[in-house]
Coordinates of C-alpha atoms and ligand atoms in Angstrom, one line a residue:
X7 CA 111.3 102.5 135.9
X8 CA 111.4 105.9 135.2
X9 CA 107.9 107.1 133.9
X10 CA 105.2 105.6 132.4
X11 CA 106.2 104.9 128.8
X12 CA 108.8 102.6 130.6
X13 CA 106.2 101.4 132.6
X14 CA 104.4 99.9 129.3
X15 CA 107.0 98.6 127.7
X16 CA 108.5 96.7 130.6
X17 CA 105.1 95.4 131.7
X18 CA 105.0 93.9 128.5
X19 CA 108.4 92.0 128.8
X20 CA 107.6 91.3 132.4
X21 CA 104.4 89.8 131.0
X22 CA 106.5 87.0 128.1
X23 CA 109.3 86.5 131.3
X24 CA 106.7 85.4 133.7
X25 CA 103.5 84.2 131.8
X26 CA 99.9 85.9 131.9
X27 CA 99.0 84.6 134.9
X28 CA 101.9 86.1 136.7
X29 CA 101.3 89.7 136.0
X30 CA 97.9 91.7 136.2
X31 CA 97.3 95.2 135.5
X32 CA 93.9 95.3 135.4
X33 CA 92.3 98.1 138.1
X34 CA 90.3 95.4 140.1
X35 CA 93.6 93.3 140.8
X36 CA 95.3 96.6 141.7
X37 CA 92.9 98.9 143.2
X38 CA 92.2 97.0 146.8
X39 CA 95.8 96.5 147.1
X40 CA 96.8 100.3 146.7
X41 CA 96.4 101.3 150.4
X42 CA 96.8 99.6 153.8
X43 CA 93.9 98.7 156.1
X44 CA 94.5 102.1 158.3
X45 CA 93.8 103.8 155.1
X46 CA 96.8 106.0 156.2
X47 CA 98.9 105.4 153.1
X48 CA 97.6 105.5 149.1
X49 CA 99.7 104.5 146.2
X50 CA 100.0 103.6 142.5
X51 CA 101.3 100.3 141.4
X52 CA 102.3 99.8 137.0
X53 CA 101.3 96.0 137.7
X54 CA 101.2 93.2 140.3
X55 CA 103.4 90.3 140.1
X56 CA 101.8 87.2 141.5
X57 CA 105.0 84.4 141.1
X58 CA 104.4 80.5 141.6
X59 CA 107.7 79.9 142.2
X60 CA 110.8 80.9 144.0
X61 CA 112.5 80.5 140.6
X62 CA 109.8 82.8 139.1
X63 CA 110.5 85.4 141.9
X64 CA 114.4 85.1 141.1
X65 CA 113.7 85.6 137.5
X66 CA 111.4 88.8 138.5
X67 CA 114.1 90.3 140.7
X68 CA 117.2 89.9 138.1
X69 CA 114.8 91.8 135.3
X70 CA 113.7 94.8 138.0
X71 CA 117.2 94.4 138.9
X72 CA 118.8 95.3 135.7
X73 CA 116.0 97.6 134.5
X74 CA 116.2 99.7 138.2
X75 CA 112.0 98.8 138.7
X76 CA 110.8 99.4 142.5
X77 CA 109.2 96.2 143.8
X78 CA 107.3 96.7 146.6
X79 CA 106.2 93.5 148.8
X80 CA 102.6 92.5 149.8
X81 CA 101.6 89.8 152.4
X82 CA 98.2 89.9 153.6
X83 CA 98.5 94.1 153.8
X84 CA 97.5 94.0 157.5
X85 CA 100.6 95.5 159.0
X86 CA 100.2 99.2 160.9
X87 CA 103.0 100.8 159.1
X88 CA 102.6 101.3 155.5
X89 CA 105.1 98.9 154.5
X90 CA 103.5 97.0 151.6
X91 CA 101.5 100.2 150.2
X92 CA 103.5 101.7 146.6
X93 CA 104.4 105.3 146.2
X94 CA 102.1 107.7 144.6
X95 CA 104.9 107.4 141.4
X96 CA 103.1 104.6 139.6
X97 CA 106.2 102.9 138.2
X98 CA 106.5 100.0 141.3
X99 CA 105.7 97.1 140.7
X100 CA 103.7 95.1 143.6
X101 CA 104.7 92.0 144.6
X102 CA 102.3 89.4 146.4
X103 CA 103.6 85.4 146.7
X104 CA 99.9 84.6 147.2
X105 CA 99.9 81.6 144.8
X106 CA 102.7 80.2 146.6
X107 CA 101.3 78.7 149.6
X108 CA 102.0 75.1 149.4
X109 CA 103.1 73.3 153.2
X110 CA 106.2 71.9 152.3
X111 CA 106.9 69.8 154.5
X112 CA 105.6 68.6 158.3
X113 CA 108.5 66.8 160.0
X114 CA 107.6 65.9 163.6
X115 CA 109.9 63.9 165.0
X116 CA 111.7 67.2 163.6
X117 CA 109.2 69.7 165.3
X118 CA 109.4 71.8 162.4
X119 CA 107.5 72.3 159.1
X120 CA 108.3 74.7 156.2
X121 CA 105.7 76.7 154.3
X122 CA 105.7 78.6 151.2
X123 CA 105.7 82.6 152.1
X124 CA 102.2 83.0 150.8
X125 CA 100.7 80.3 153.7
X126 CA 98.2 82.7 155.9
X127 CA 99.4 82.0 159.5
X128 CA 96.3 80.4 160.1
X129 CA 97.0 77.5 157.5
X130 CA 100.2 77.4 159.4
X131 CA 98.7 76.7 162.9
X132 CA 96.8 74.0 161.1
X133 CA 99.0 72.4 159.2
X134 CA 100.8 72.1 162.7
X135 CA 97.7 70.9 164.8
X136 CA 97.3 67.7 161.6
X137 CA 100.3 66.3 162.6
X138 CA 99.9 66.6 166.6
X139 CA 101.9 69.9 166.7
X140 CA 101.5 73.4 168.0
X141 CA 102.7 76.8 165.8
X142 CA 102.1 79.5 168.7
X143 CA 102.5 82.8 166.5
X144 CA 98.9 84.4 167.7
X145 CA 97.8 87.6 166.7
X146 CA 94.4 88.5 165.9
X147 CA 95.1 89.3 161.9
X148 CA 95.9 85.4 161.6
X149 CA 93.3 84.5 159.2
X150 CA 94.5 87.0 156.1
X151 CA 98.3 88.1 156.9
X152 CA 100.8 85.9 155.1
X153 CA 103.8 84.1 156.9
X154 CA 106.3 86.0 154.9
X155 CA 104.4 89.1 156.1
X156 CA 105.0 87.2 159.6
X157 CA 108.7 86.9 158.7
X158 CA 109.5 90.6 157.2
X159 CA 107.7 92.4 160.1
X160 CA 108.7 90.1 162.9
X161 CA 105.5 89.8 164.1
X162 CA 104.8 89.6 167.7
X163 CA 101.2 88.5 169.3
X164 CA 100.1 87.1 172.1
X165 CA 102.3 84.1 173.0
X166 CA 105.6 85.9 172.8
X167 CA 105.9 85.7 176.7
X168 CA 106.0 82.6 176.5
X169 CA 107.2 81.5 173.2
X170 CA 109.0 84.9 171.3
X171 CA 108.5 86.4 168.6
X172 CA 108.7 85.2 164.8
X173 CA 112.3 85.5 165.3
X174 CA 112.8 82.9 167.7
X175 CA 110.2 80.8 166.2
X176 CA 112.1 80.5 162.8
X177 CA 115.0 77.7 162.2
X178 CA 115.6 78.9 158.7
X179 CA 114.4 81.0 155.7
X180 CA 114.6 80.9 151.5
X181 CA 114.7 84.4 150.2
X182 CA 115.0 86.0 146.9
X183 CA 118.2 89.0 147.1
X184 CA 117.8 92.2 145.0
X185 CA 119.9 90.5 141.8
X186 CA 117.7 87.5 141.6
X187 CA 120.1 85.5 143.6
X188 CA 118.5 82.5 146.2
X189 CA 119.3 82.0 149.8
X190 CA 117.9 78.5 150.5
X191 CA 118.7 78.0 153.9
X192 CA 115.3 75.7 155.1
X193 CA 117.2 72.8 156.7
X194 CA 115.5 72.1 160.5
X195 CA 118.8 72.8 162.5
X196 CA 118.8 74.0 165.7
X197 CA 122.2 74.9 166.0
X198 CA 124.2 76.6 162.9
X199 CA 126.9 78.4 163.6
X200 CA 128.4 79.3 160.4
X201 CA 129.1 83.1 159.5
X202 CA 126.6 85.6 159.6
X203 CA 122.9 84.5 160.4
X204 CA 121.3 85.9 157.2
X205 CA 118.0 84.6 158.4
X206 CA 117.9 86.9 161.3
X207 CA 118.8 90.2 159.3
X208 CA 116.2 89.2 156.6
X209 CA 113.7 88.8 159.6
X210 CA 112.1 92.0 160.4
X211 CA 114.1 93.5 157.3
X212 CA 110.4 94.9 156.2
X213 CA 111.3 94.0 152.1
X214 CA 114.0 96.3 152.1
X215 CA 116.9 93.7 151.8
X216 CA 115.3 90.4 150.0
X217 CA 112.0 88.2 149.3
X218 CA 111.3 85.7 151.5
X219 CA 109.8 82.9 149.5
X220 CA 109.5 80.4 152.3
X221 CA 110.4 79.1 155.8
X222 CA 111.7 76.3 158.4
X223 CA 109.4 76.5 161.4
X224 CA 109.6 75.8 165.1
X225 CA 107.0 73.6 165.8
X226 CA 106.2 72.6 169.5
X227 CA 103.8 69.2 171.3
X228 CA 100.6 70.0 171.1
X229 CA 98.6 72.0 173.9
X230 CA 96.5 69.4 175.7
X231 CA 95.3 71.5 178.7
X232 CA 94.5 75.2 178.6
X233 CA 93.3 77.7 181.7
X234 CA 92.2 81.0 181.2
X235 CA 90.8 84.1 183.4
X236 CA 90.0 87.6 183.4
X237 CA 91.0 89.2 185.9
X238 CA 89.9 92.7 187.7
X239 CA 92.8 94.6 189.0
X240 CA 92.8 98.1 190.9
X241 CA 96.3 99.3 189.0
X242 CA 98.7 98.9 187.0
X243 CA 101.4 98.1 189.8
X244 CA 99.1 95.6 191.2
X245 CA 98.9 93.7 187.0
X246 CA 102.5 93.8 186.9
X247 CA 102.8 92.0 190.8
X248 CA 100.1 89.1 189.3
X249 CA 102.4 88.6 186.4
X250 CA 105.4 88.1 188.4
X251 CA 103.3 85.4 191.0
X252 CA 101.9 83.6 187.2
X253 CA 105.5 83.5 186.5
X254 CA 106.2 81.8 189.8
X255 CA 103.1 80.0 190.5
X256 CA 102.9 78.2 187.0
X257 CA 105.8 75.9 186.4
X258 CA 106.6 78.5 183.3
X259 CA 103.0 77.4 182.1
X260 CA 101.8 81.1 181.8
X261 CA 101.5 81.9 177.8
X262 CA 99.4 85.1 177.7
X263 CA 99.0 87.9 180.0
X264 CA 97.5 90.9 178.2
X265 CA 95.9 94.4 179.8
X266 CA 93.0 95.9 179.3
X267 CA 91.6 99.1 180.5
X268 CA 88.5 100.0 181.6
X269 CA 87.8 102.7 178.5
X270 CA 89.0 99.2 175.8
X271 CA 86.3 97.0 177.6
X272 CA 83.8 99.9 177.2
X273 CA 84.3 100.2 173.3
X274 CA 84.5 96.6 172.7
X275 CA 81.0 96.0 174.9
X276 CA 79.6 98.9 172.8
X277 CA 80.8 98.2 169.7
X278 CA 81.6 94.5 169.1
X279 CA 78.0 92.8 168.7
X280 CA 79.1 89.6 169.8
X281 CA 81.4 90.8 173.0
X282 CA 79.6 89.3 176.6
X283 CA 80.1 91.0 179.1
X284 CA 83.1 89.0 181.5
X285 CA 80.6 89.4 184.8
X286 CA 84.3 90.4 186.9
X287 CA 83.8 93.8 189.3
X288 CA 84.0 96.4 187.2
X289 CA 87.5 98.0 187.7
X290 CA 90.3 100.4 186.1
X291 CA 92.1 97.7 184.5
X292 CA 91.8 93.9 183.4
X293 CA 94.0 91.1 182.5
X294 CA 93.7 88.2 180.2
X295 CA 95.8 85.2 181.6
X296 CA 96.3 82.1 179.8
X297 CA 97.9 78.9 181.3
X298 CA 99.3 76.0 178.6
X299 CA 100.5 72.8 178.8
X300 CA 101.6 70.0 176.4
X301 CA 100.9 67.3 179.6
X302 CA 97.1 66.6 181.1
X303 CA 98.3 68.8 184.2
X304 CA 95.4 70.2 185.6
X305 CA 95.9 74.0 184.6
X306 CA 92.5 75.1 185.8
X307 CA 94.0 74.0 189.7
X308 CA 97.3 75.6 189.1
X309 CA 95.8 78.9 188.0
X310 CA 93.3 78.9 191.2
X311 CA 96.2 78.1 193.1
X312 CA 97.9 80.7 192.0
X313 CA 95.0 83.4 192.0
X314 CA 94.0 82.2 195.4
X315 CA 97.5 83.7 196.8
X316 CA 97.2 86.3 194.7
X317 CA 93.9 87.3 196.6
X318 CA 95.8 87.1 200.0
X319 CA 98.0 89.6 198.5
X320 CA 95.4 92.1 197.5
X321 CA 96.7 91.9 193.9
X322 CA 93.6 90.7 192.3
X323 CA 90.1 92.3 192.6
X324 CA 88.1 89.8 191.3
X325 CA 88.6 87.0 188.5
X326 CA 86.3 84.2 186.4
X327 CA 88.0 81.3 185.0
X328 CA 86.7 80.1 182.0
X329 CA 84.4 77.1 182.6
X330 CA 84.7 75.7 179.1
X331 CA 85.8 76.9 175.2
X332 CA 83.0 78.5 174.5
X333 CA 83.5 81.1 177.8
X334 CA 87.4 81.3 176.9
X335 CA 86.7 82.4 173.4
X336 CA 84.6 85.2 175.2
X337 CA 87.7 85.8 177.0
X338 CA 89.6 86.1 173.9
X339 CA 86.9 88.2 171.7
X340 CA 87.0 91.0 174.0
X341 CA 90.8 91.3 174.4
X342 CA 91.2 91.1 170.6
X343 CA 88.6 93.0 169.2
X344 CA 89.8 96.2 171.2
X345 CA 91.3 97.7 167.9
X346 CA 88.0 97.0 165.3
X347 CA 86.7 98.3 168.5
X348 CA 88.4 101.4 168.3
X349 CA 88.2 101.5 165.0
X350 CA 84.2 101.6 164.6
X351 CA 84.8 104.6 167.5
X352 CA 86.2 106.7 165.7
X353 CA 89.8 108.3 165.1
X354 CA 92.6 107.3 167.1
X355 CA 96.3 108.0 168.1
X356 CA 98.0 105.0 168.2
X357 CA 101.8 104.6 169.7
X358 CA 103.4 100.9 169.8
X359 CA 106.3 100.9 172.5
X360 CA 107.7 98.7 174.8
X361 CA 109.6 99.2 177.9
X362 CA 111.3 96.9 180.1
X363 CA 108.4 95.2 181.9
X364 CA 108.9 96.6 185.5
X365 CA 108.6 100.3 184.6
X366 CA 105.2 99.9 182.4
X367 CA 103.3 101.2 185.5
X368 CA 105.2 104.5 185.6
X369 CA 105.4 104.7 181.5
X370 CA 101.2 104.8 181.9
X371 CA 101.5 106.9 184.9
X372 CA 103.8 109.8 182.8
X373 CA 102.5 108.6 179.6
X374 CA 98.9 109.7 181.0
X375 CA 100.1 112.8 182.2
X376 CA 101.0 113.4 178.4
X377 CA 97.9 112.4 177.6
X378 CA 96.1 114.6 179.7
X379 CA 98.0 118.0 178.6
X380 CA 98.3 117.2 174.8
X381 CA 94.9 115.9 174.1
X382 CA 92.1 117.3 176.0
X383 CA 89.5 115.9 172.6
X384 CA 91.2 112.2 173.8
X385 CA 90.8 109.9 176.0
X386 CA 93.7 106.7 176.8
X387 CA 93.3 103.4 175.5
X388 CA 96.1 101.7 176.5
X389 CA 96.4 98.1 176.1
X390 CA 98.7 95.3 174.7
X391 CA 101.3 92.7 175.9
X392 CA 102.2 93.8 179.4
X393 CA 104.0 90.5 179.9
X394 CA 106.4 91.7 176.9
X395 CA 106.7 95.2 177.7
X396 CA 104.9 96.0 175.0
X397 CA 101.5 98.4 175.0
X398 CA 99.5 99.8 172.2
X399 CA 99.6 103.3 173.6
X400 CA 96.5 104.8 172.2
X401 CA 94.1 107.6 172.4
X402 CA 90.8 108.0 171.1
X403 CA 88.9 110.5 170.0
X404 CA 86.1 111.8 173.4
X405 CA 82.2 111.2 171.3
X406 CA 81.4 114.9 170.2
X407 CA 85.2 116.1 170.1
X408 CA 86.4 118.4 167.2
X409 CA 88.0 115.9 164.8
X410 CA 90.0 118.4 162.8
X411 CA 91.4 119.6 166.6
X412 CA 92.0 115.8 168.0
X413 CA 94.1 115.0 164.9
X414 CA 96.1 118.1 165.0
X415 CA 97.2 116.9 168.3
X416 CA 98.9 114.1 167.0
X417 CA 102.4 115.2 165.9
X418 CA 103.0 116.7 169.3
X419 CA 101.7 113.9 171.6
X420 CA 103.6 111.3 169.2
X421 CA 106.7 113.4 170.1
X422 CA 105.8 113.4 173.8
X423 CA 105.1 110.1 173.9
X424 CA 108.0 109.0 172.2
X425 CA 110.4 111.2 174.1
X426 CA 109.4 109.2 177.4
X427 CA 109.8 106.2 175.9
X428 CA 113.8 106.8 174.9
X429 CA 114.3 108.0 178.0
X430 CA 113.0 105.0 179.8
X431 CA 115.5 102.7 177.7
X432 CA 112.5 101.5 175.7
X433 CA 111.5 101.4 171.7
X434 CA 109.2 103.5 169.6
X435 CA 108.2 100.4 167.7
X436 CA 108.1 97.0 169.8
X437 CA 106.4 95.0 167.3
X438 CA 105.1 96.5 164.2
X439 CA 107.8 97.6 162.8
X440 CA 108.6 101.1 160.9
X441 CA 107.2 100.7 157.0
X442 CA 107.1 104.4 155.6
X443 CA 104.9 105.6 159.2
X444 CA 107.7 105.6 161.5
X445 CA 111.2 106.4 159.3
X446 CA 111.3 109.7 160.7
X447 CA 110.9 108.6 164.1
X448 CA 113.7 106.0 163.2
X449 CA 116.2 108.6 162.1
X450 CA 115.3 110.3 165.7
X451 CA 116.2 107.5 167.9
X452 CA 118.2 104.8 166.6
X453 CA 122.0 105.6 167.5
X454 CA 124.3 107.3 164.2
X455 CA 126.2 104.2 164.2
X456 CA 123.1 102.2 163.8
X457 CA 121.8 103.8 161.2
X458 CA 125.0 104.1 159.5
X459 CA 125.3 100.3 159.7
X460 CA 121.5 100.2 158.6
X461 CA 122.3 102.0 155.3
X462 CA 125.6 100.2 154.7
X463 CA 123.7 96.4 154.6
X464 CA 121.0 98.0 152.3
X465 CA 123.3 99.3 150.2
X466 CA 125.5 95.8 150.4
X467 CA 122.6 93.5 149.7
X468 CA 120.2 96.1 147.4
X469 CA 122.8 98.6 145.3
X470 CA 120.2 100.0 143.1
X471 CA 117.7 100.3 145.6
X472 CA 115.0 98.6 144.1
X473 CA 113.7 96.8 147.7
X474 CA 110.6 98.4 148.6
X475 CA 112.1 102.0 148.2
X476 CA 111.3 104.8 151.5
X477 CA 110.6 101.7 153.7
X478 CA 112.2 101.3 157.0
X479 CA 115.6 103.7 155.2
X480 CA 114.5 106.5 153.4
X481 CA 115.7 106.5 149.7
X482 CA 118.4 108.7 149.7
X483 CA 119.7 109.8 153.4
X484 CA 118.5 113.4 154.1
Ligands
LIG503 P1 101.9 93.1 155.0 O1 101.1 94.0 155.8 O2 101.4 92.8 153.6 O3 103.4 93.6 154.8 C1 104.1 94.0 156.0 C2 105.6 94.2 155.5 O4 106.2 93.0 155.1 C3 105.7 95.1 154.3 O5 106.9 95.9 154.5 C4 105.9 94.2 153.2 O6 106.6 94.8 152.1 C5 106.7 93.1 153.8 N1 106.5 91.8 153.2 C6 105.3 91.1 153.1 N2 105.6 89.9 152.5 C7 106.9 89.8 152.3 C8 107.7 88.8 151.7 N3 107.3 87.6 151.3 N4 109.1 89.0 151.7 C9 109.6 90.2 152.1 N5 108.8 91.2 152.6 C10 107.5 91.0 152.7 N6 101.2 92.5 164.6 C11 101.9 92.0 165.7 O7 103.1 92.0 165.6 N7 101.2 91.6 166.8 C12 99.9 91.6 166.9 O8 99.3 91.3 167.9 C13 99.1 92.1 165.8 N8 97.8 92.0 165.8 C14 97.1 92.5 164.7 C15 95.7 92.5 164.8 C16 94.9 93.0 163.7 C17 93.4 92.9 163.8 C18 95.6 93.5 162.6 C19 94.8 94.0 161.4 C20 97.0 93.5 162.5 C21 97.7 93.0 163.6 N9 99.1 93.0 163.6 C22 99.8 92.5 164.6 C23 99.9 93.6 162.4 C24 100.1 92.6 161.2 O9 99.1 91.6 161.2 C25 101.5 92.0 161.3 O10 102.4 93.0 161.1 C26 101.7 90.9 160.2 O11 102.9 90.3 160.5 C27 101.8 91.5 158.8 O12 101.7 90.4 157.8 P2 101.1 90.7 156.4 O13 101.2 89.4 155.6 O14 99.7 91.3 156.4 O15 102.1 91.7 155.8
LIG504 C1 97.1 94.0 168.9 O1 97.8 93.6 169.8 O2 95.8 93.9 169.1 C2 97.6 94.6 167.7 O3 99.0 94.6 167.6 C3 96.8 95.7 167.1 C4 97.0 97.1 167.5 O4 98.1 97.6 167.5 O5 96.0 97.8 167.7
LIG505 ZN1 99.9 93.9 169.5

């Protein structure tokens, strides 16, 4: 679309193609839509597309198509990166499968189910518990962000360790390509080897290569016994020695192991209201350790066990294992509210990397250091998925601090940080993926012949570029 006259006159034949109830233009559809939940990003949108059908979105795709309109993807708007917020151009046209979220089918014998792209995650995990099943995709924005949100950023959480990622928790996928063509691949196979797996580019593709409409899912038996601690450790060497003794100790029962500093405990017990206190000795750094199984094993025993010898090898300070759900939801609330936490304290600089799990004590050690000499306004809150690798790397802003001077450090410590973290063999971006935040960065790290090959599938699959434009690729390469 080029400006907005176009913009008028295609609403209009968008509007007789898909039917009134597909297309709004009104401000209070549009408006809450226009910017993502860092407020980082703000755009303009012509209309919002809300199809009921993969047919409708293939229709939708072969019009923008041939008329060259921008559609720009919108799940549940909770990713980190900008992906699903327009340009400031007005001519895109915002795309949200929110009426599609019908469970398609729950086969159990099958472990697998398929869902409409619109499902929120947390319909998913139910749909899965009704027929005796577990989805384990676990990450706190589960109540609002949309399985084909999931699917396009590759969402990661906090059962990867144990489980993966969406990547490894998909069997197949139904997308919509740029021309209006379907992909319909949602058959429950677990082995499929037959040309290029098109579900796995389309997975973490960010709605730069297709729509996905809806998915086969890996479902697995039920969790019938659950054990869960805090846990006070002295460092971050002595966090990553108790992971590898859970990895030993628990018959691969250990599904969550996630770090938390001292400073993240601090803003969640200020600023959460309902965040107890865990009653562990206070110390530099915690972890939150959860044991599953699908049997009626006694995972309460096998984590004491394990902690026990633990103790004997000075690893663990002090721990409390839950005593029953209400105490592990506790547990859980003060892990995941760390980033409203950090939100309600004020500004922050937030870095998502991931390094191969042994060196994430000396990537906080340098990555301090960094800290320390870029950002004297800041203080480190570094926290995440230590059992993946994977920390949230951020700094907030010291109470009192000159806000103009903590944000200017930004740009520098981002380069600093990220510097380290291609030296050490690790990623910029372990799990939320690059949107329009982190292209630049992409052109920085990834290899020439990556990017090359990047540019070459976008151009394959989207010729006219009409795939949520300046995500992940920028438009035109500079
Ligand atoms: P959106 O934010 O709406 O969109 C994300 C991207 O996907 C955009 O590029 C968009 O264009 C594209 N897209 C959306 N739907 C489709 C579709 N149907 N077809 C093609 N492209 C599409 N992420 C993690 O990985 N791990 C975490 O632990 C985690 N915790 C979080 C906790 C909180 C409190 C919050 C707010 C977010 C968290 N996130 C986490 C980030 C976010 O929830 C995930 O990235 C999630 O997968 C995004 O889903 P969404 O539906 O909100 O997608
Ligand atoms: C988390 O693990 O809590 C999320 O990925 C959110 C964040 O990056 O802050
Ligand atoms: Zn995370």
């Amino acid at each position: 679309m080029r400006d907005a006259t176009d913009s008028v006159e295609f609403v209009s034949q968008l509007r007789e193609l898909l039917g009134p109830d597909s297309l709004r233009t009104g401000p209070d559809d549009l408006a809450p839509l226009l910017a993502d939940h860092r407020q980082l990003f703000r755009g303009r949108a012509a209309a919002l597309a809300l199809p009921d059908s993969t047919a409708e979105v293939s229709r939708l795709l072969a019009f923008c198509n041939t008329h060259r309109i921008s559609v720009v993807p919108q799940g549940g708007n909770t990713g980190y990166c900008g992906g699903a917020t327009p340009d400031e151009s007005g001519t895109a046209l915002l795309l949200s499968l929110r009426r599609m979220r019908r469970i398609r089918a729950v086969n159990a014998d099958d472990f697998a189910l398929v869902a409409d792209a619109g499902c929120t995650l947390a319909e998913v995990q139910v749909a899965a518990e009704g027929a005796d099943r577990y989805f384990p995709l676990s990450l706190g924005s589960e109540g609002s962000c949309q399985i084909g949100g999931n699917l396009a950023t590759n969402a990661g959480g906090t059962a990867v360790l144990r489980y993966g990622m969406m990547r490894d928790l998909t069997l197949g996928i139904e997308a919509v390509l740029a021309d209006g063509s379907v992909i319909s691949q949602l058959a429950p196979l677990r082995k499929d080897n037959t040309g290029y797996d098109l579900r796995q580019l389309l997975i973490g593709s960010e709605g730069t290569l297709g729509i996905i409409t809806a998915a086969c899912l890996k479902l697995f038996p039920a969790v019938r016994a659950r054990a869960t601690a805090w846990i006070s450790v002295a460092s971050a060497d002595q966090a990553l020695s108790l992971l590898a003794l859970l990895r030993e100790r628990s018959a691969d029962r250990l599904v969550t192991c996630e770090l938390v500093p001292q400073a993240a405990l601090n803003l969640v017990l200020q600023h959460i209201p309902a965040a107890r206190d865990p009653g562990t000795a206070a110390a530099p750094w915690y972890l939150l350790v959860e044991l599953a199984s699908s049997g009626e094993d006694d995972m309460d025993g096998l984590l004491q066990a394990a902690l026990a010898q633990a103790l004997e090898r000075d690893l663990v300070l002090d721990a409390a294992l839950a005593r029953n759900g209400a105490q592990r939801e506790d547990f859980w609330r003060l892990r995941e509210s760390v980033p409203a936490a950090q939100r309600v304290a004020g500004a922050s600089l937030k870095h998502d990397i991931s390094v191969p799990v042994a060196r994430i004590p000396e990537f906080i050690r340098r990555g301090s250091a960094l800290v320390e000499q870029h950002v004297p306004e800041g203080f480190l809150v570094a926290y995440g998925h230590i059992g993946d690798g994977n920390l949230h790397f951020n700094v907030n802003q010291r109470p009192g601090a000159d806000s103009a001077a903590f944000l200017a450090r930004e740009a520098p410590l981002k380069r600093a940080v990220h510097d380290l973290v291609a030296s050490m063999g690790g990623s910029f971006s372990a799990e939320h993926g690059i949107g329009q935040l982190k292209v630049a960065e992409l052109e920085r790290y990834a290899q020439p012949a990556e990017l090359a090959a990047m540019r070459a599938i976008k151009h394959a699959l989207d010729p006219n570029g009409i795939l949520n434009p300046g995500k992940v690729l920028r438009s035109t390469p500079p």
